[in-house]
Amino acid sequence: MTESLESIFTIEAAPLKFGAGAVAELGWELKRLGVSRVLLVADPALHEFGLIDRVIRIIQRSDIGVTRFEGIAVEPTLDSLELAAEVALSAEVDGFVALGGGSTIDTAKVANLIKRHGGAIMDYVNAPIGGGRKPPGPLFPLVAVPTTSGSGSEATTVAILDIPELKLKTGISHRHIRPSLALVDPELARSTPAGVTASAGLDVVCHAIESYISKPFDARPRPATPDDRPPYQGSNPVADIWSLRAIEFGGRFLARAVADGDDLEARGTMMLGATMAGIGFGTAGVHIPHACAYPIAGLKHDFHAEGYSHAFVPHGYSVIVTSPAAFRFTYDSAPEKHIRAAELLTGRSVSDPGPDSLPQALTGLMRQVGAPSGIAALGYGEADIPALVEGALKQQRLLVGAPKPVGPADLERILRESMANW
């Protein structure tokens, strides 16, 4: 019997409010959502800019109470998320505000999940690593206020966590954990160091390209029930619009945003691009570079990136280092899409299109913003490749979205080619 293919895709996105000064409307938005007291989940680094106190004043002016949590781990671990969940369970709150980057927003998503529906975090973590439990219903309102331009977490159904004892990263993915509102204010991006802007912006670019060239939604098996339709459904005509615009923004504005923190046009457009990419990949999905990124970030924590306070592999760098080789591998699945992405990144037509067109466009941007050359620069050698392959293979929920089948030998080749990209 021939397996029936999917014929339906779903577009869902967090409502978006964008523009300079938008954070001043946070209290009004919380009131609109019916919130009386929030847990403010905030990156403590923002104290340096007076931003946390400013946001508390904005919330309180709308007669909304505030409890704060600042125990954020960059690249959240199970332990750090459990601490946030404990605070949320003990707090008398009926809403959440996340102020910071993707790690902060993901922490708020998980704290909200446990506050609303209980259970252990690992109950909800994607199978086979966790229980794969689905949240039974909506969560409390969560307003995400990003201060970086990268993860797109303000628009997605995903929260990522690091499990050091297993030496891997994984996540929780369900439509109910998407924020109720993404409040994106370009003025808040001034606080982001150049190195963080580079890594986060490359994550935007990689999200957008992966989702644009992911397996088409109608090439996937039809789910048994609507409830079984995954959040990552494959590329589709609507998600492609968001992804293409985000790719274009990365090519035009990322280098400028890295070079000058006061360039609000560049930093603001990259923030908008991050949200756009989040909408695109939140529907279509990511695949090979992100599957490889989880073991790259999880196995070693010796790399110290500019702009970060401690040694670890920032997510944007962990995904971008394998992207040239990954997109060289996927080229024959949809050559026209790969060439279109290369043209948007470089801002010019490709004169001699081929498998190296998109990899060359990516490495050009990586070099321009000071990214590491490859996984060797992150502390890995040839002897680490088997463990990296094993870790990537555990991310089958991502690899199933690749536009062509990818097995252990393919991943090994991609990782070997990614030791150094120039």
Short mmCIF file of C-alpha atoms in Angstrom, two decimals:
data_model
loop_
_atom_site.label_atom_id
_atom_site.label_comp_id
_atom_site.label_asym_id
_atom_site.label_seq_id
_atom_site.Cartn_x
_atom_site.Cartn_y
_atom_site.Cartn_z
CA MET A 1 0.00 0.00 0.00
CA THR A 2 1.40 3.39 -0.98
CA GLU A 3 1.91 5.77 1.92
CA SER A 4 -0.31 8.84 1.55
CA LEU A 5 1.44 12.20 1.54
CA GLU A 6 0.60 15.36 3.41
CA SER A 7 -1.59 17.94 1.65
CA ILE A 8 -1.99 20.48 4.47
CA PHE A 9 0.33 22.97 6.13
CA THR A 10 -0.37 25.27 9.06
CA ILE A 11 0.94 28.79 9.56
CA GLU A 12 0.94 29.97 13.15
CA ALA A 13 2.96 32.86 14.52
CA ALA A 14 3.19 34.93 17.65
CA PRO A 15 1.65 38.37 17.20
CA LEU A 16 4.46 40.87 16.56
CA LYS A 17 4.84 44.47 17.69
CA PHE A 18 7.95 46.06 16.19
CA GLY A 19 9.54 49.48 16.34
CA ALA A 20 11.77 51.86 18.26
CA GLY A 21 10.24 52.51 21.68
CA ALA A 22 7.92 49.52 21.54
CA VAL A 23 9.02 48.33 24.99
CA ALA A 24 7.18 51.30 26.51
CA GLU A 25 3.90 49.58 25.57
CA LEU A 26 4.69 46.38 27.50
CA GLY A 27 2.40 47.22 30.43
CA TRP A 28 -0.49 48.00 28.12
CA GLU A 29 -0.01 44.68 26.33
CA LEU A 30 0.08 42.71 29.58
CA LYS A 31 -3.13 44.42 30.69
CA ARG A 32 -4.72 43.51 27.36
CA LEU A 33 -3.74 39.88 27.95
CA GLY A 34 -5.45 39.91 31.34
CA VAL A 35 -2.27 39.57 33.42
CA SER A 36 -2.23 40.83 37.03
CA ARG A 37 1.26 39.71 38.13
CA VAL A 38 4.18 38.54 36.00
CA LEU A 39 7.34 36.57 36.49
CA LEU A 40 9.98 38.70 34.74
CA VAL A 41 12.64 36.31 33.42
CA ALA A 42 15.60 38.56 32.67
CA ASP A 43 19.24 38.30 31.64
CA PRO A 44 21.17 39.80 34.59
CA ALA A 45 23.72 41.30 32.17
CA LEU A 46 21.05 43.86 31.28
CA HIS A 47 21.50 45.53 34.70
CA GLU A 48 24.57 47.19 33.20
CA PHE A 49 22.26 49.17 30.92
CA GLY A 50 19.54 49.84 33.48
CA LEU A 51 17.14 47.91 31.31
CA ILE A 52 15.70 45.52 33.91
CA ASP A 53 14.70 48.33 36.28
CA ARG A 54 13.27 50.30 33.36
CA VAL A 55 11.10 47.37 32.30
CA ILE A 56 9.90 46.80 35.86
CA ARG A 57 8.80 50.44 36.05
CA ILE A 58 6.95 50.11 32.73
CA ILE A 59 5.08 47.04 33.99
CA GLN A 60 4.26 48.52 37.38
CA ARG A 61 2.87 51.71 35.84
CA SER A 62 0.05 49.51 34.55
CA ASP A 63 -0.64 48.28 38.10
CA ILE A 64 0.80 44.86 37.37
CA GLY A 65 2.91 43.17 40.01
CA VAL A 66 6.38 41.84 39.24
CA THR A 67 8.40 38.92 40.56
CA ARG A 68 11.81 38.63 38.96
CA PHE A 69 14.05 35.69 38.07
CA GLU A 70 17.57 36.30 36.79
CA GLY A 71 19.21 32.87 37.10
CA ILE A 72 19.70 32.59 33.36
CA ALA A 73 22.30 30.23 31.91
CA VAL A 74 23.58 31.12 28.45
CA GLU A 75 22.63 27.99 26.52
CA PRO A 76 20.22 26.76 29.26
CA THR A 77 20.94 23.49 31.02
CA LEU A 78 18.42 21.14 32.56
CA ASP A 79 19.57 22.35 36.00
CA SER A 80 19.07 26.03 35.15
CA LEU A 81 15.61 25.36 33.70
CA GLU A 82 14.61 23.35 36.75
CA LEU A 83 15.60 26.29 38.96
CA ALA A 84 13.45 28.63 36.88
CA ALA A 85 10.55 26.19 37.04
CA GLU A 86 10.84 25.97 40.84
CA VAL A 87 10.68 29.76 41.13
CA ALA A 88 7.68 29.89 38.79
CA LEU A 89 5.84 27.21 40.78
CA SER A 90 6.33 29.10 44.03
CA ALA A 91 5.40 32.51 42.60
CA GLU A 92 1.85 33.87 42.56
CA VAL A 93 1.87 34.90 38.90
CA ASP A 94 -0.49 34.57 35.96
CA GLY A 95 1.84 35.71 33.21
CA PHE A 96 5.46 35.88 32.10
CA VAL A 97 7.80 38.41 30.48
CA ALA A 98 11.11 37.28 28.96
CA LEU A 99 13.72 40.04 28.61
CA GLY A 100 16.94 38.98 26.91
CA GLY A 101 18.19 36.68 24.18
CA GLY A 102 17.12 33.22 23.11
CA SER A 103 18.37 31.58 26.32
CA THR A 104 16.20 33.88 28.42
CA ILE A 105 13.12 33.40 26.24
CA ASP A 106 13.57 29.61 26.22
CA THR A 107 13.91 29.65 30.03
CA ALA A 108 10.64 31.58 30.32
CA LYS A 109 8.89 29.15 27.95
CA VAL A 110 9.85 26.16 30.07
CA ALA A 111 9.05 27.87 33.38
CA ASN A 112 5.65 28.79 31.98
CA LEU A 113 5.05 25.22 30.82
CA ILE A 114 5.79 23.71 34.23
CA LYS A 115 3.87 26.45 36.08
CA ARG A 116 0.77 25.80 33.99
CA HIS A 117 0.82 22.02 33.53
CA GLY A 118 3.24 20.59 36.09
CA GLY A 119 5.37 17.49 35.68
CA ALA A 120 9.11 17.20 35.17
CA ILE A 121 10.92 19.03 32.37
CA MET A 122 12.23 15.76 30.93
CA ASP A 123 8.63 14.59 30.56
CA TYR A 124 8.22 17.15 27.78
CA VAL A 125 11.68 16.89 26.15
CA ASN A 126 11.59 15.48 22.64
CA ALA A 127 11.71 11.68 22.43
CA PRO A 128 13.76 9.51 22.52
CA ILE A 129 15.86 11.63 24.92
CA GLY A 130 12.83 12.69 26.94
CA GLY A 131 9.23 11.58 27.33
CA GLY A 132 7.85 13.61 24.43
CA ARG A 133 4.75 14.54 26.46
CA LYS A 134 2.50 17.11 24.81
CA PRO A 135 1.23 20.07 26.86
CA PRO A 136 -2.49 19.38 27.31
CA GLY A 137 -3.56 22.98 26.75
CA PRO A 138 -2.50 26.63 26.46
CA LEU A 139 -0.06 28.23 28.89
CA PHE A 140 -0.14 31.54 30.74
CA PRO A 141 0.46 34.64 28.59
CA LEU A 142 4.14 35.16 27.76
CA VAL A 143 5.46 38.37 26.23
CA ALA A 144 8.93 37.93 24.75
CA VAL A 145 11.09 41.07 24.59
CA PRO A 146 14.29 40.11 22.75
CA THR A 147 17.47 42.14 23.20
CA THR A 148 19.50 40.21 20.62
CA SER A 149 18.91 39.47 16.94
CA GLY A 150 19.32 35.77 16.48
CA SER A 151 17.41 32.90 17.97
CA GLY A 152 13.93 33.89 16.80
CA SER A 153 12.71 32.22 20.00
CA GLU A 154 10.17 35.03 20.41
CA ALA A 155 8.30 33.53 17.44
CA THR A 156 8.90 29.80 17.75
CA THR A 157 7.41 26.71 19.34
CA VAL A 158 10.78 25.45 20.59
CA ALA A 159 12.89 25.71 23.75
CA ILE A 160 16.44 24.31 23.65
CA LEU A 161 18.41 22.90 26.56
CA ASP A 162 21.85 21.44 27.19
CA ILE A 163 22.17 18.18 29.12
CA PRO A 164 25.89 18.08 30.02
CA GLU A 165 25.84 14.59 31.52
CA LEU A 166 24.57 13.23 28.21
CA LYS A 167 26.87 15.57 26.23
CA LEU A 168 24.06 16.71 23.98
CA LYS A 169 21.51 19.43 23.39
CA THR A 170 17.86 18.79 22.76
CA GLY A 171 14.59 20.60 23.15
CA ILE A 172 10.90 20.85 23.85
CA SER A 173 8.69 21.59 20.88
CA HIS A 174 4.96 22.28 20.88
CA ARG A 175 2.66 24.99 19.59
CA HIS A 176 1.47 25.83 23.10
CA ILE A 177 4.88 27.10 24.24
CA ARG A 178 5.07 29.83 21.57
CA PRO A 179 4.97 33.31 23.19
CA SER A 180 1.70 35.22 23.18
CA LEU A 181 3.43 38.32 21.80
CA ALA A 182 6.85 39.21 20.41
CA LEU A 183 7.60 42.82 21.38
CA VAL A 184 10.67 43.75 19.32
CA ASP A 185 12.33 47.11 20.03
CA PRO A 186 15.47 47.90 17.98
CA GLU A 187 16.75 50.27 20.65
CA LEU A 188 17.29 47.31 22.99
CA ALA A 189 19.85 45.78 20.61
CA ARG A 190 22.37 48.50 21.43
CA SER A 191 23.33 46.51 24.53
CA THR A 192 24.54 43.48 22.55
CA PRO A 193 28.34 43.04 22.11
CA ALA A 194 29.62 42.73 18.54
CA GLY A 195 30.64 39.08 18.93
CA VAL A 196 27.18 38.14 20.21
CA THR A 197 25.60 40.06 17.34
CA ALA A 198 27.76 38.08 14.89
CA SER A 199 26.89 34.68 16.31
CA ALA A 200 23.21 35.48 16.73
CA GLY A 201 22.96 36.96 13.24
CA LEU A 202 24.53 33.91 11.64
CA ASP A 203 21.90 31.86 13.44
CA VAL A 204 19.24 34.00 11.71
CA VAL A 205 20.82 33.30 8.33
CA CYS A 206 21.15 29.57 8.97
CA HIS A 207 17.59 29.25 10.30
CA ALA A 208 16.23 30.96 7.23
CA ILE A 209 18.22 28.96 4.67
CA GLU A 210 17.54 25.62 6.35
CA SER A 211 13.81 26.26 6.45
CA TYR A 212 13.74 27.53 2.86
CA ILE A 213 15.41 24.38 1.51
CA SER A 214 13.79 21.90 3.92
CA LYS A 215 11.79 18.96 2.60
CA PRO A 216 8.53 20.31 1.14
CA PHE A 217 5.49 19.84 3.34
CA ASP A 218 3.74 17.75 0.66
CA ALA A 219 6.66 15.32 0.42
CA ARG A 220 6.10 14.19 4.02
CA PRO A 221 3.80 11.39 5.17
CA ARG A 222 0.29 12.45 6.13
CA PRO A 223 -0.11 12.27 9.95
CA ALA A 224 -2.66 9.89 11.42
CA THR A 225 -4.45 12.80 13.14
CA PRO A 226 -4.13 16.60 13.08
CA ASP A 227 -2.67 16.38 16.58
CA ASP A 228 0.23 14.35 15.17
CA ARG A 229 1.18 16.98 12.62
CA PRO A 230 4.63 18.19 13.81
CA PRO A 231 5.47 21.85 14.46
CA TYR A 232 8.20 21.52 11.82
CA GLN A 233 6.11 20.70 8.75
CA GLY A 234 8.49 21.39 5.87
CA SER A 235 8.93 24.22 3.41
CA ASN A 236 5.75 25.77 2.06
CA PRO A 237 4.85 28.87 0.07
CA VAL A 238 4.06 31.05 3.09
CA ALA A 239 7.04 30.09 5.26
CA ASP A 240 9.29 30.64 2.24
CA ILE A 241 8.28 34.31 2.12
CA TRP A 242 9.45 34.88 5.69
CA SER A 243 12.64 32.88 5.18
CA LEU A 244 13.65 34.65 1.98
CA ARG A 245 13.27 38.07 3.56
CA ALA A 246 15.35 37.01 6.55
CA ILE A 247 18.13 35.73 4.26
CA GLU A 248 18.13 39.05 2.43
CA PHE A 249 18.31 41.01 5.69
CA GLY A 250 21.27 38.90 6.85
CA GLY A 251 23.18 39.59 3.69
CA ARG A 252 22.46 43.33 3.73
CA PHE A 253 22.64 44.22 7.40
CA LEU A 254 24.54 41.67 9.54
CA ALA A 255 28.04 43.00 8.86
CA ARG A 256 26.84 46.54 9.56
CA ALA A 257 25.16 45.46 12.81
CA VAL A 258 28.38 43.80 13.98
CA ALA A 259 30.53 46.81 13.06
CA ASP A 260 28.43 49.46 14.82
CA GLY A 261 26.14 48.91 17.79
CA ASP A 262 24.59 52.34 17.27
CA ASP A 263 23.52 51.51 13.71
CA LEU A 264 19.86 51.11 14.65
CA GLU A 265 18.77 50.48 11.08
CA ALA A 266 21.10 47.48 10.85
CA ARG A 267 20.50 46.14 14.35
CA GLY A 268 16.77 46.73 14.17
CA THR A 269 16.47 45.08 10.78
CA MET A 270 18.42 42.07 12.06
CA MET A 271 16.04 41.85 15.03
CA LEU A 272 13.10 41.90 12.64
CA GLY A 273 14.90 39.33 10.48
CA ALA A 274 15.35 37.07 13.50
CA THR A 275 11.60 37.14 14.15
CA MET A 276 10.87 36.57 10.46
CA ALA A 277 13.24 33.61 10.38
CA GLY A 278 11.58 32.32 13.55
CA ILE A 279 8.20 32.37 11.85
CA GLY A 280 9.69 30.64 8.79
CA PHE A 281 11.59 27.87 10.55
CA GLY A 282 8.97 27.63 13.29
CA THR A 283 6.68 26.31 10.58
CA ALA A 284 9.05 24.72 8.06
CA GLY A 285 11.81 23.48 10.38
CA VAL A 286 15.58 23.23 10.42
CA HIS A 287 17.66 20.16 9.69
CA ILE A 288 21.33 19.20 9.07
CA PRO A 289 23.29 22.19 10.44
CA HIS A 290 21.15 22.30 13.56
CA ALA A 291 21.35 18.53 14.06
CA CYS A 292 25.15 18.79 13.90
CA ALA A 293 25.15 21.88 16.12
CA TYR A 294 23.75 20.10 19.16
CA PRO A 295 26.71 17.74 19.67
CA ILE A 296 29.15 20.48 18.59
CA ALA A 297 27.83 22.66 21.41
CA GLY A 298 27.31 19.81 23.86
CA LEU A 299 30.50 17.75 23.72
CA LYS A 300 33.07 20.44 24.55
CA HIS A 301 32.92 23.75 26.36
CA ASP A 302 36.48 25.07 25.90
CA PHE A 303 35.93 27.64 23.15
CA HIS A 304 35.74 31.25 24.34
CA ALA A 305 33.94 33.49 21.87
CA GLU A 306 34.34 37.25 21.81
CA GLY A 307 31.54 39.00 23.68
CA TYR A 308 30.66 36.08 25.94
CA SER A 309 31.61 35.81 29.60
CA HIS A 310 32.54 32.15 29.72
CA ALA A 311 33.81 29.29 27.57
CA PHE A 312 31.24 27.46 25.45
CA VAL A 313 30.23 27.25 21.79
CA PRO A 314 27.56 29.88 21.05
CA HIS A 315 24.62 28.46 19.18
CA GLY A 316 25.05 30.62 16.07
CA TYR A 317 28.63 29.47 15.61
CA SER A 318 27.73 25.83 16.26
CA VAL A 319 25.21 25.88 13.40
CA ILE A 320 27.07 28.02 10.88
CA VAL A 321 30.35 26.04 10.83
CA THR A 322 28.75 23.02 9.14
CA SER A 323 26.34 24.96 6.94
CA PRO A 324 28.66 25.35 3.90
CA ALA A 325 29.26 21.60 3.69
CA ALA A 326 25.64 20.79 4.54
CA PHE A 327 24.29 22.99 1.75
CA ARG A 328 26.86 21.64 -0.67
CA PHE A 329 25.44 18.19 0.16
CA THR A 330 21.80 19.25 -0.28
CA TYR A 331 22.36 21.26 -3.48
CA ASP A 332 21.06 18.63 -5.89
CA SER A 333 17.74 18.41 -4.03
CA ALA A 334 16.75 21.94 -5.15
CA PRO A 335 19.51 23.79 -7.06
CA GLU A 336 17.31 26.81 -7.77
CA LYS A 337 16.61 27.38 -4.06
CA HIS A 338 20.29 27.19 -3.16
CA ILE A 339 21.18 29.69 -5.86
CA ARG A 340 18.38 32.03 -4.80
CA ALA A 341 19.68 31.98 -1.21
CA ALA A 342 23.21 32.74 -2.44
CA GLU A 343 21.96 35.69 -4.48
CA LEU A 344 20.08 37.15 -1.54
CA LEU A 345 23.11 36.79 0.74
CA THR A 346 25.51 38.47 -1.67
CA GLY A 347 23.09 40.94 -3.24
CA ARG A 348 24.06 39.96 -6.76
CA SER A 349 23.31 37.29 -9.33
CA VAL A 350 25.39 34.11 -9.42
CA SER A 351 27.37 34.01 -12.67
CA ASP A 352 28.42 30.36 -12.56
CA PRO A 353 25.82 28.53 -10.44
CA GLY A 354 26.76 25.26 -8.83
CA PRO A 355 27.07 23.35 -5.53
CA ASP A 356 29.67 25.81 -4.19
CA SER A 357 27.64 28.98 -4.83
CA LEU A 358 25.81 29.03 -1.49
CA PRO A 359 28.79 27.72 0.55
CA GLN A 360 30.95 30.50 -0.89
CA ALA A 361 28.34 33.13 -0.06
CA LEU A 362 28.14 31.83 3.50
CA THR A 363 31.89 31.67 4.09
CA GLY A 364 32.21 35.20 2.74
CA LEU A 365 29.72 36.45 5.33
CA MET A 366 31.32 34.35 8.08
CA ARG A 367 34.72 35.86 7.40
CA GLN A 368 33.26 39.36 7.25
CA VAL A 369 31.82 39.13 10.77
CA GLY A 370 34.72 37.24 12.39
CA ALA A 371 33.18 33.79 12.77
CA PRO A 372 35.37 30.75 13.46
CA SER A 373 36.51 28.95 10.31
CA GLY A 374 35.20 25.53 11.26
CA ILE A 375 34.80 22.94 13.97
CA ALA A 376 38.58 22.67 14.44
CA ALA A 377 38.57 26.28 15.67
CA LEU A 378 35.98 25.21 18.25
CA GLY A 379 38.33 22.61 19.71
CA TYR A 380 37.50 19.48 17.71
CA GLY A 381 39.75 17.13 15.80
CA GLU A 382 39.36 14.15 13.49
CA ALA A 383 39.14 11.81 16.49
CA ASP A 384 35.95 13.57 17.62
CA ILE A 385 34.03 12.96 14.42
CA PRO A 386 32.45 9.61 15.42
CA ALA A 387 31.02 11.17 18.58
CA LEU A 388 29.75 14.16 16.63
CA VAL A 389 28.08 11.88 14.09
CA GLU A 390 26.48 9.87 16.88
CA GLY A 391 25.17 13.05 18.50
CA ALA A 392 23.76 14.39 15.24
CA LEU A 393 22.00 11.10 14.51
CA LYS A 394 20.07 11.48 17.77
CA GLN A 395 18.36 14.55 16.29
CA GLN A 396 16.06 12.60 13.99
CA ARG A 397 13.19 15.06 14.50
CA LEU A 398 15.44 17.56 12.64
CA LEU A 399 17.11 15.25 10.14
CA VAL A 400 13.74 14.04 8.87
CA GLY A 401 13.24 17.55 7.53
CA ALA A 402 16.36 17.51 5.34
CA PRO A 403 15.52 17.83 1.63
CA LYS A 404 17.27 14.53 0.89
CA PRO A 405 18.03 11.46 3.01
CA VAL A 406 21.05 11.87 5.28
CA GLY A 407 22.79 8.94 6.92
CA PRO A 408 25.86 8.38 9.09
CA ALA A 409 28.30 8.43 6.14
CA ASP A 410 26.81 11.69 4.87
CA LEU A 411 27.11 13.33 8.28
CA GLU A 412 30.70 12.12 8.60
CA ARG A 413 31.58 13.68 5.26
CA ILE A 414 29.88 16.95 6.17
CA LEU A 415 31.72 17.14 9.47
CA ARG A 416 35.08 16.33 7.89
CA GLU A 417 34.57 19.05 5.28
CA SER A 418 33.65 21.43 8.10
CA MET A 419 36.92 21.13 10.02
CA ALA A 420 37.97 24.37 8.29
CA ASN A 421 35.94 26.29 5.73
CA TRP A 422 38.85 28.47 4.62
#
